[in-house]
PDB file of C-alpha atoms in Angstrom:
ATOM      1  CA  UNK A   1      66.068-301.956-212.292  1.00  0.00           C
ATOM      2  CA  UNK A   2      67.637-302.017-208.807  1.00  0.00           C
ATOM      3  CA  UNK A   3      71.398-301.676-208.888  1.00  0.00           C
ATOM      4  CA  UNK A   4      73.814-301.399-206.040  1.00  0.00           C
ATOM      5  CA  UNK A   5      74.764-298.264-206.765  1.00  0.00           C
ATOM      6  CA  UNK A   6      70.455-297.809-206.013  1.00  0.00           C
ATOM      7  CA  UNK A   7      70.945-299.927-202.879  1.00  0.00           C
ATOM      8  CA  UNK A   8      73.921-298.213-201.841  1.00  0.00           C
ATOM      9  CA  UNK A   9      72.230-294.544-202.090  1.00  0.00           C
ATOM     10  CA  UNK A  10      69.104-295.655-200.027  1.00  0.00           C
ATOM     11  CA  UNK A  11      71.334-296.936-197.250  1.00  0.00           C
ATOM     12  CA  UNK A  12      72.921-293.818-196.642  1.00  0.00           C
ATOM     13  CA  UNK A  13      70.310-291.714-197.075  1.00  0.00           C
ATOM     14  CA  UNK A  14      68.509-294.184-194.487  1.00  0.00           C
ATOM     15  CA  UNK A  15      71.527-293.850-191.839  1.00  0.00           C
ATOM     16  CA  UNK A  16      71.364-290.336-192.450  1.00  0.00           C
ATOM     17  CA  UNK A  17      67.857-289.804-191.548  1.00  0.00           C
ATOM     18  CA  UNK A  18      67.957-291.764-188.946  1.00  0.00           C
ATOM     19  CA  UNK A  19      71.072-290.368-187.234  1.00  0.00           C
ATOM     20  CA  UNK A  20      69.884-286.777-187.570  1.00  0.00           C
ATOM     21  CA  UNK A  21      66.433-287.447-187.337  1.00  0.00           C
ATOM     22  CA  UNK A  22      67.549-289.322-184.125  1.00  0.00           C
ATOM     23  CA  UNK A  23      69.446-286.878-182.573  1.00  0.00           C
ATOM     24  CA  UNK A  24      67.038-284.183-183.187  1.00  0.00           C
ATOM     25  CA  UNK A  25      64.313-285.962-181.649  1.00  0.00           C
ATOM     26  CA  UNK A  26      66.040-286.378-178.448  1.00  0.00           C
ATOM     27  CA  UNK A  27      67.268-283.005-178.709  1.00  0.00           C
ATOM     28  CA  UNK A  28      63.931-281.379-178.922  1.00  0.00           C
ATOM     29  CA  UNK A  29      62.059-283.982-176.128  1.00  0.00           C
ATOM     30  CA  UNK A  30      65.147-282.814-173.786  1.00  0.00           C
ATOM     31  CA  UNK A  31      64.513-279.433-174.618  1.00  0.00           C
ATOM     32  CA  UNK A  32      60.845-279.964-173.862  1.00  0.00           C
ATOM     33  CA  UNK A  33      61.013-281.555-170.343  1.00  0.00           C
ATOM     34  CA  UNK A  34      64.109-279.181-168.798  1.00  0.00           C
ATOM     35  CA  UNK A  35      61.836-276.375-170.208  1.00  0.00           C
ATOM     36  CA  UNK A  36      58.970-277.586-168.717  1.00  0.00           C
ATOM     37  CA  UNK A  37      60.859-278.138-165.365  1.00  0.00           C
ATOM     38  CA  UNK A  38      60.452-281.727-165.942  1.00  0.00           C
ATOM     39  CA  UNK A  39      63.658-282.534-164.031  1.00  0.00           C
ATOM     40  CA  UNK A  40      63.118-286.238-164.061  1.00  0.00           C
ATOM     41  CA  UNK A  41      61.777-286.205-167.424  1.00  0.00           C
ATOM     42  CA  UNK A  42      65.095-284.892-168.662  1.00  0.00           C
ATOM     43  CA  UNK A  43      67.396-286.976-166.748  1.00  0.00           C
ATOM     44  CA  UNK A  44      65.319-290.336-167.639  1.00  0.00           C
ATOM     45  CA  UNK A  45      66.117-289.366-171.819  1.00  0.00           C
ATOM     46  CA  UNK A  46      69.422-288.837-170.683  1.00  0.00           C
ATOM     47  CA  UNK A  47      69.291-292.568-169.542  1.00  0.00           C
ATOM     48  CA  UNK A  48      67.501-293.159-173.263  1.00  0.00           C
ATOM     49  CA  UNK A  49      69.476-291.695-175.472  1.00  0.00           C
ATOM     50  CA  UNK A  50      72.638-293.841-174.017  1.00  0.00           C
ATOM     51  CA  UNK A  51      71.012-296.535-175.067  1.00  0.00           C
ATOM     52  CA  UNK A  52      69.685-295.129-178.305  1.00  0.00           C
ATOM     53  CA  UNK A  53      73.144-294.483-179.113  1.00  0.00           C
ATOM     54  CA  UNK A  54      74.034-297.863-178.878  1.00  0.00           C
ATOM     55  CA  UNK A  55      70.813-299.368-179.962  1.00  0.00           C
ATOM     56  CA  UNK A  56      70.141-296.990-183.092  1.00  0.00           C
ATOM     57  CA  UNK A  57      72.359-294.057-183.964  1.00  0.00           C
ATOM     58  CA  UNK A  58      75.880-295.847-183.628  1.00  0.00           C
ATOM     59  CA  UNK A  59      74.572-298.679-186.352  1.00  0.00           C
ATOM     60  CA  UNK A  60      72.838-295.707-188.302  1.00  0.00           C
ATOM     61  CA  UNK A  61      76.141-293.763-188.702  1.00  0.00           C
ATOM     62  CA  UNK A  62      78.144-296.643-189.164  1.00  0.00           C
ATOM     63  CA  UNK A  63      75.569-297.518-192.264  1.00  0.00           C
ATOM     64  CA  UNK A  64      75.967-294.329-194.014  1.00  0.00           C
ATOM     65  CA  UNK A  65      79.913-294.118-193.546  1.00  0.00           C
ATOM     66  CA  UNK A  66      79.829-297.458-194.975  1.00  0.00           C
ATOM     67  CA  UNK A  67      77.516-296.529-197.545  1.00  0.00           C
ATOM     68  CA  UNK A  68      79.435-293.311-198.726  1.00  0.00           C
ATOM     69  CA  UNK A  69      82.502-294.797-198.954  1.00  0.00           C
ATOM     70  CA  UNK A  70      81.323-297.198-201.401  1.00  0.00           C
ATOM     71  CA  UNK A  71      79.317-294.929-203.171  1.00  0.00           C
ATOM     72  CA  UNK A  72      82.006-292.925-203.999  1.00  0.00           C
ATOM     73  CA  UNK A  73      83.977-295.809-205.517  1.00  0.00           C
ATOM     74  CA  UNK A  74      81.323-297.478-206.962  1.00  0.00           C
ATOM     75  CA  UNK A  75      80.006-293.796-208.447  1.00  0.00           C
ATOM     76  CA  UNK A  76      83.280-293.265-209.653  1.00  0.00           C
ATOM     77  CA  UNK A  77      83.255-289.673-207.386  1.00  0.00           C
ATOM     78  CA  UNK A  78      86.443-289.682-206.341  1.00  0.00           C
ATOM     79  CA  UNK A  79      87.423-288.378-202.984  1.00  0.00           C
ATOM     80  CA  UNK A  80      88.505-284.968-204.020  1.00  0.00           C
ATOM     81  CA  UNK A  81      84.800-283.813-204.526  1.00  0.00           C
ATOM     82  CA  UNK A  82      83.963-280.783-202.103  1.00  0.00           C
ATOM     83  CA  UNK A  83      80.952-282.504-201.223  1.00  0.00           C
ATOM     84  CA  UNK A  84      82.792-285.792-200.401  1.00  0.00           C
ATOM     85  CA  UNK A  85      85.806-283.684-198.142  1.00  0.00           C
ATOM     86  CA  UNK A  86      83.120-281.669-196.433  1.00  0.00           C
ATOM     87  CA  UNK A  87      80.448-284.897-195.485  1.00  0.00           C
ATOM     88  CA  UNK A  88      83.853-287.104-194.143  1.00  0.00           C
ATOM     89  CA  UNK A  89      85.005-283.849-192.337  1.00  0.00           C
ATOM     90  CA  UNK A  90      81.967-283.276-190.563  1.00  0.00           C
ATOM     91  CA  UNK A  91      81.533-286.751-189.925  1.00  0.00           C
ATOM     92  CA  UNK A  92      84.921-286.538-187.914  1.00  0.00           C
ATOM     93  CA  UNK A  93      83.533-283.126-186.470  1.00  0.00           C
ATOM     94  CA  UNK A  94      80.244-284.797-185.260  1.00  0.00           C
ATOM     95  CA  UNK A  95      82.440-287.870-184.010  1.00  0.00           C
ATOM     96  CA  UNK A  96      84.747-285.410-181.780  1.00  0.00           C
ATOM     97  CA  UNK A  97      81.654-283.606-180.469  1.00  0.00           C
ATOM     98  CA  UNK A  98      79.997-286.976-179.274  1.00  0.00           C
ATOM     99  CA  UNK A  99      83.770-287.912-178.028  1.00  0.00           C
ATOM    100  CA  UNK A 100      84.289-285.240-176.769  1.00  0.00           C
ATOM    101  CA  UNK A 101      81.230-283.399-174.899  1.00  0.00           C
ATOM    102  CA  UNK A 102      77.995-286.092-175.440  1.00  0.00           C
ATOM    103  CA  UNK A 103      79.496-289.191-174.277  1.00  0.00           C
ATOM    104  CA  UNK A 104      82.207-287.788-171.411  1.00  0.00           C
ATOM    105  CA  UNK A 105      79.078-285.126-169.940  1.00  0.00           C
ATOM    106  CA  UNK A 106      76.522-287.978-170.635  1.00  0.00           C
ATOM    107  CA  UNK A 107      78.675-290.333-168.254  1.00  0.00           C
ATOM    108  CA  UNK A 108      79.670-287.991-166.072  1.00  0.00           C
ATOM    109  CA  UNK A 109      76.134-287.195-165.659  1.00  0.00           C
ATOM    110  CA  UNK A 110      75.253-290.858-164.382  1.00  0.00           C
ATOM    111  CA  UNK A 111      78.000-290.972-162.118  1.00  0.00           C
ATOM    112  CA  UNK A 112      76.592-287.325-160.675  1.00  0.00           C
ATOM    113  CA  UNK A 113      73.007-288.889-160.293  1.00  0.00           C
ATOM    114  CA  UNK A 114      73.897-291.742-158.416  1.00  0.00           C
ATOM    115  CA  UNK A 115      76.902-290.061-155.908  1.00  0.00           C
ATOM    116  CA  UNK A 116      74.686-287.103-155.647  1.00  0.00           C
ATOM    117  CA  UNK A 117      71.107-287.231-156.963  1.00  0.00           C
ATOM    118  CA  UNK A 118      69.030-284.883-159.217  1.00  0.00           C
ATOM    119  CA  UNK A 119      69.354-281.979-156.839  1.00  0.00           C
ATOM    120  CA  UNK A 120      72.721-281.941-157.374  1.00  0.00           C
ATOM    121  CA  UNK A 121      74.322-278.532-159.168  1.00  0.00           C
ATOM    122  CA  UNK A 122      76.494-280.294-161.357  1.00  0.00           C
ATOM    123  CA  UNK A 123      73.575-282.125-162.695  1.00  0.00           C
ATOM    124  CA  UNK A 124      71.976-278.456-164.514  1.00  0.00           C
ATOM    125  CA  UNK A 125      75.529-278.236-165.717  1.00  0.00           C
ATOM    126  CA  UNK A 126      76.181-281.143-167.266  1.00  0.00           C
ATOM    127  CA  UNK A 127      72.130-281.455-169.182  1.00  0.00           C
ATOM    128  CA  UNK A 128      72.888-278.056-170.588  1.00  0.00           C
ATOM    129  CA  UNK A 129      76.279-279.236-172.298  1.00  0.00           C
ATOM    130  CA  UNK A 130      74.957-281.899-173.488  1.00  0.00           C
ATOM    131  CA  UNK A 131      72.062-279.917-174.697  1.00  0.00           C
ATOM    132  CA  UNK A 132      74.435-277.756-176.440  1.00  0.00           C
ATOM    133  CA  UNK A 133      76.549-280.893-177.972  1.00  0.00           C
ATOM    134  CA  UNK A 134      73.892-282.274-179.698  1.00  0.00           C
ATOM    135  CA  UNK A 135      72.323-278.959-180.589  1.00  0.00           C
ATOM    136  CA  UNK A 136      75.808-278.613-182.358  1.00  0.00           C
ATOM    137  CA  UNK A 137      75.667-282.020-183.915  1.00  0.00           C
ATOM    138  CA  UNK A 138      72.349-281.837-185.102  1.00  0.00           C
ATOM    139  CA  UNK A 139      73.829-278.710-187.038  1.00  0.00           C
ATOM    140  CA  UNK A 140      77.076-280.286-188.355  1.00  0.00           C
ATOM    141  CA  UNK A 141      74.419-283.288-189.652  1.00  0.00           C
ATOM    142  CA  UNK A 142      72.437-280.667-191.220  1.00  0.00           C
ATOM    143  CA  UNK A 143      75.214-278.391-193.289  1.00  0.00           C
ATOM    144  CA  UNK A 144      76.415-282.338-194.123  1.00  0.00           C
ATOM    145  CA  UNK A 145      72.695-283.292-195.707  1.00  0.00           C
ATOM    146  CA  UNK A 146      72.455-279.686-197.370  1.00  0.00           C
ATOM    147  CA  UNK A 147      75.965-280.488-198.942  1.00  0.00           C
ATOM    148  CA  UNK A 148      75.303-283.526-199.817  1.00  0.00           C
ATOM    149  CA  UNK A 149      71.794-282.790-201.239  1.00  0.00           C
ATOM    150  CA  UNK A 150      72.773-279.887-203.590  1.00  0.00           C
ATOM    151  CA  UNK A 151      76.352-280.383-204.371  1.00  0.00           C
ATOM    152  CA  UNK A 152      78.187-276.970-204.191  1.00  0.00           C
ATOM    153  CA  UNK A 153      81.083-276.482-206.033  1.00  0.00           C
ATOM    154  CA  UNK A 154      83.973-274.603-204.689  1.00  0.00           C
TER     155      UNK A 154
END
């Protein structure tokens, strides 16, 4: 029998796989194409993953925040559950690093390419923080699906 509770569970599993899985697909084809000196390679998924934020991982994430929050009322969790604290904390951690590093570098990295082209210093700069923001959010996402998937107590 299908419940909501049911529904409710595949939808945030389903925003979770596709955020991570998301973000560490573009992590690794970056990765990829600046190791392969693929210069143009790695500024075009630049260019993609602004829209695939938009497009896919923005919807995704608000999904399984949705999703959660429910669940937990609807599961009768309750919001003092270790898992529950640490999956809403890193969700604000992985929301600061995309506020804070992704986005800003990610912007500032357009701006670069059309003031100063691909040649451009600041442009090696700015792919490598990026690379290291999302190699940090694909990390928080990770510890949050391990959490979430074993349920530690503390």
């Amino acid at each position: 029998m299908i419940t909501l509770y049911g529904v409710l569970l595949f939808l945030h599993i389903l925003g979770a796989g596709v955020w991570l899985g998301g973000e560490a697909m573009m992590l690794g084809l970056r990765a990829l194409a600046l190791r392969g000196g693929d210069r143009s390679r790695a500024v075009a998924l630049v260019r993609d993953m602004d829209r695939l934020n938009v497009l896919l991982i923005l919807p995704a994430s608000a999904v399984l925040l949705g999703a959660g929050l429910w669940l937990v009322i609807e599961g009768h969790w309750g919001f003092d559950r270790f898992f529950i604290i640490f999956g809403l904390a890193g969700f604000a951690a992985s929301s600061i690093v995309g506020g804070v590093v992704t986005t800003p570098s990610g912007k500032t990295l357009q701006k670069t390419l059309e003031m100063r082209g691909a040649d451009s210093p600041e442009v090696d700069s700015l792919m490598r923080r990026i690379q290291i923001g999302l190699l940090v959010d694909v990390l928080i996402l990770t510890a949050i699906v391990f959490v979430m998937a074993t349920k530690p107590t503390v």
